[in-house]
Amino acid sequence: MKRTGGQLIVEALKANGVQRISCVPGESFLAVLDALHDSDIKVLVCRQEGGAAMMADAWGRLTGEPGICMVTRGPGATNASAGLHIARQDSIPMILFIGQVQRDAREREAFQEVEFRRAFTEFAKWVGEIDDAARIPEFVTRAFAVATSGRPGPVVLTLPEDMLRDEVEAPQAKPYTPVAAHPGRSQINDLRQRLITAERPMVILGGTRWDKDAVAGIESFAERFKLPVGCSFRRQMLFDHLHPNYAGDVGIGINPALAKEVKEADLLILLGGRFSEMPSSGYTLMDIPYPRQQLVHIHPDPSELGRVYRPDLAICASPADFVAALSDLETPTEPRWTERTERMHAAYLAWSKTPEKSPGAVHMGRIMDWIETNTADDTIFTNGAGNYATWLHRFHRFRRFNTQAAPASGSMGYGLPAAVAAKQLFPERDVICFAGDGCFMMHGQEFATAVQYGLPLIALVINNGMYGTIRMHQEREYPGRVSATALNNPDFAALAHAYGGHGETVRVTEDFGPAFERARASGKPAIIEIVLDPEAITPSRTLTEISQAKGR
Ligand SMILES: Cc1ncc(C[n+]2csc(CCOP(=O)(O)OP(=O)(O)O)c2C)c(N)n1
Ligand SMILES: [Mg+2]
């Protein structure tokens, strides 16, 4: 039976278990859109490709299976590259399909033509073009395999418009098989030996390819060995923050007490992550290439092992496969470091206590206290980048797996599209997006997508009238010389109403709780603008203090 290229794409997605895609349509892939018309794949039509790609990233992040996004050639795909970059840096499985110019117009710089196999090589794990519709099952199967194996990441497949209309015979698509790599028995023994002789061991969790069982498994391993456990930047959902073994967030603005412990550790077990610039405090916590600490590095991609830090024991396995093997390790007698683990958790608890004072009528610390008391443990928090995110990352106690969608790549604008994606995936859970005024305006138009599909997320827009992070750096480096960081903003509550959502404005701390309750009760997507004094730029220092510190 002959099928069009468009039908074969949809068939291949179905065969691989795809239930939802995000897209901004283009005339370059009408044949796929037409095939989707007859399928039960849910299509979220979005307002800008950057947001659409970030939704696919968030689906990949929260399911472990590739998030799927479809966009058109030049203008669509270049917009989508913002989401590709996040998925690449954050090791998230995702497939971006791009409708491409027809085959006989290639290399003439035809209308909107970009050669993505050249342009997107750094943004994706693999960029392929399907120029023969009969090969669609082959390319799509490979795309799923590449996106999910080793270190996961985004794959780009370009689809010439005329190829999608061709009618061809092709094999029936089959689902992909995820690739697993397990630690060997000798490696687990080696780890055991190192643990027996260590004095100050520590585990740092990061990366992707985790699941609920792996998170439970690492918790019981940490309990049995009394090990302190830190979470890498933006990977806090990997360990219960109120667990007595939790040592804190190894990220931007790390607790100095924790940074010291990481430096002084004699055995670091780095599980899943790369310990890149942000978690390593600008590459200062471990020496390159030979760390002072003994390093056991577990990563699903062999090319990441030894790339920056030379490990003493390198184990090529996904976190899930590694943790499954840990049950073979017998429980030791009382280890030497129990007291250190307790001390590290106490330091975390002290560090994550909201500050007493804050300038202005809104105290973000009290708002965080309210959120901690009044939201369920399975609430999903999303954010982009900006100083506002500190409030979430330092003071929210993440309790469960899959409650966080935040870019380690530090991309502004991610929070709202990620919240749309999260709410679509988990309609029964509260989804709260943290955004700055700058951040929100980058992909705020996807609030229309939330309204269109009835996804009642709650966006907190923390409005200090500026690109606060950059203003903070300016005040530190060039005090008093404000340049290109001040913002005039819309009335965010009115904006929410205009979209058909629920809007609130919070000008004093006490108004937050009732505003949040009304937003939740509205059953609509909601924006709560929190008007924050620009002085409240960090939990500990005001803008003026930062500005005046220069030269002291
Ligand atoms: C897409 C993108 N553009 C620019 C930056 C650089 N940048 C980092 S934080 C920031 C300001 C964020 O402003 P806002 O969202 O208002 O948060 P605030 O810092 O004021 O709390 C900027 C411009 C970035 N990280 N991402
Ligand atoms: Mg701001």
CSV table of C-alpha atoms and ligand atoms in Angstrom, one decimal, residues 385-389 409-413 435-440 442 462 464-470 487 537, ligand 1:
chain,number,residue,atom,x,y,z
A,385,ALA,CA,16.7,32.8,34.0
A,386,GLY,CA,17.0,35.8,36.1
A,387,ASN,CA,17.7,36.8,39.7
A,388,TYR,CA,14.0,36.0,40.6
A,389,ALA,CA,14.9,32.3,40.1
A,409,SER,CA,21.6,26.5,30.0
A,410,GLY,CA,20.2,29.6,31.7
A,411,SER,CA,17.8,30.5,28.9
A,412,MET,CA,15.3,33.2,29.6
A,413,GLY,CA,11.7,32.6,28.6
A,435,ALA,CA,9.2,34.3,35.6
A,436,GLY,CA,10.8,37.7,35.8
A,437,ASP,CA,9.3,40.6,33.9
A,438,GLY,CA,12.1,40.2,31.3
A,439,CYS,CA,11.8,36.5,31.2
A,440,PHE,CA,8.0,36.4,30.8
A,442,MET,CA,10.2,36.5,25.9
A,462,ILE,CA,8.2,38.8,39.6
A,464,ASN,CA,11.2,44.6,39.3
A,465,GLY,CA,11.0,46.7,36.1
A,466,MET,CA,14.4,45.6,34.8
A,467,TYR,CA,16.6,42.9,33.5
A,468,GLY,CA,17.7,42.6,37.1
A,469,THR,CA,20.6,40.1,36.8
A,470,ILE,CA,22.3,42.3,34.3
A,487,LEU,CA,12.1,48.0,31.4
A,537,ILE,CA,17.8,42.0,43.9
B,1,LIG,C1,17.5,34.3,26.1
B,1,LIG,C2,18.4,35.1,27.0
B,1,LIG,N1,18.8,36.4,26.7
B,1,LIG,C3,19.6,37.1,27.6
B,1,LIG,C4,20.1,36.5,28.7
B,1,LIG,C5,21.0,37.3,29.7
B,1,LIG,N2,20.2,37.5,30.9
B,1,LIG,C6,20.4,36.7,32.0
B,1,LIG,S1,19.3,37.1,33.2
B,1,LIG,C7,18.8,38.4,32.4
B,1,LIG,C8,17.7,39.3,33.0
B,1,LIG,C9,16.5,38.6,33.5
B,1,LIG,O1,15.5,39.6,33.8
B,1,LIG,P1,14.2,39.2,34.5
B,1,LIG,O2,13.5,38.0,33.8
B,1,LIG,O3,13.4,40.4,34.6
B,1,LIG,O4,14.7,38.7,35.9
B,1,LIG,P2,15.4,39.5,37.1
B,1,LIG,O5,16.8,39.3,37.0
B,1,LIG,O6,15.0,40.9,36.9
B,1,LIG,O7,14.8,38.9,38.4
B,1,LIG,C10,19.3,38.5,31.1
B,1,LIG,C11,19.0,39.6,30.1
B,1,LIG,C12,19.7,35.1,28.9
B,1,LIG,N3,20.2,34.4,30.0
B,1,LIG,N4,18.9,34.5,28.1
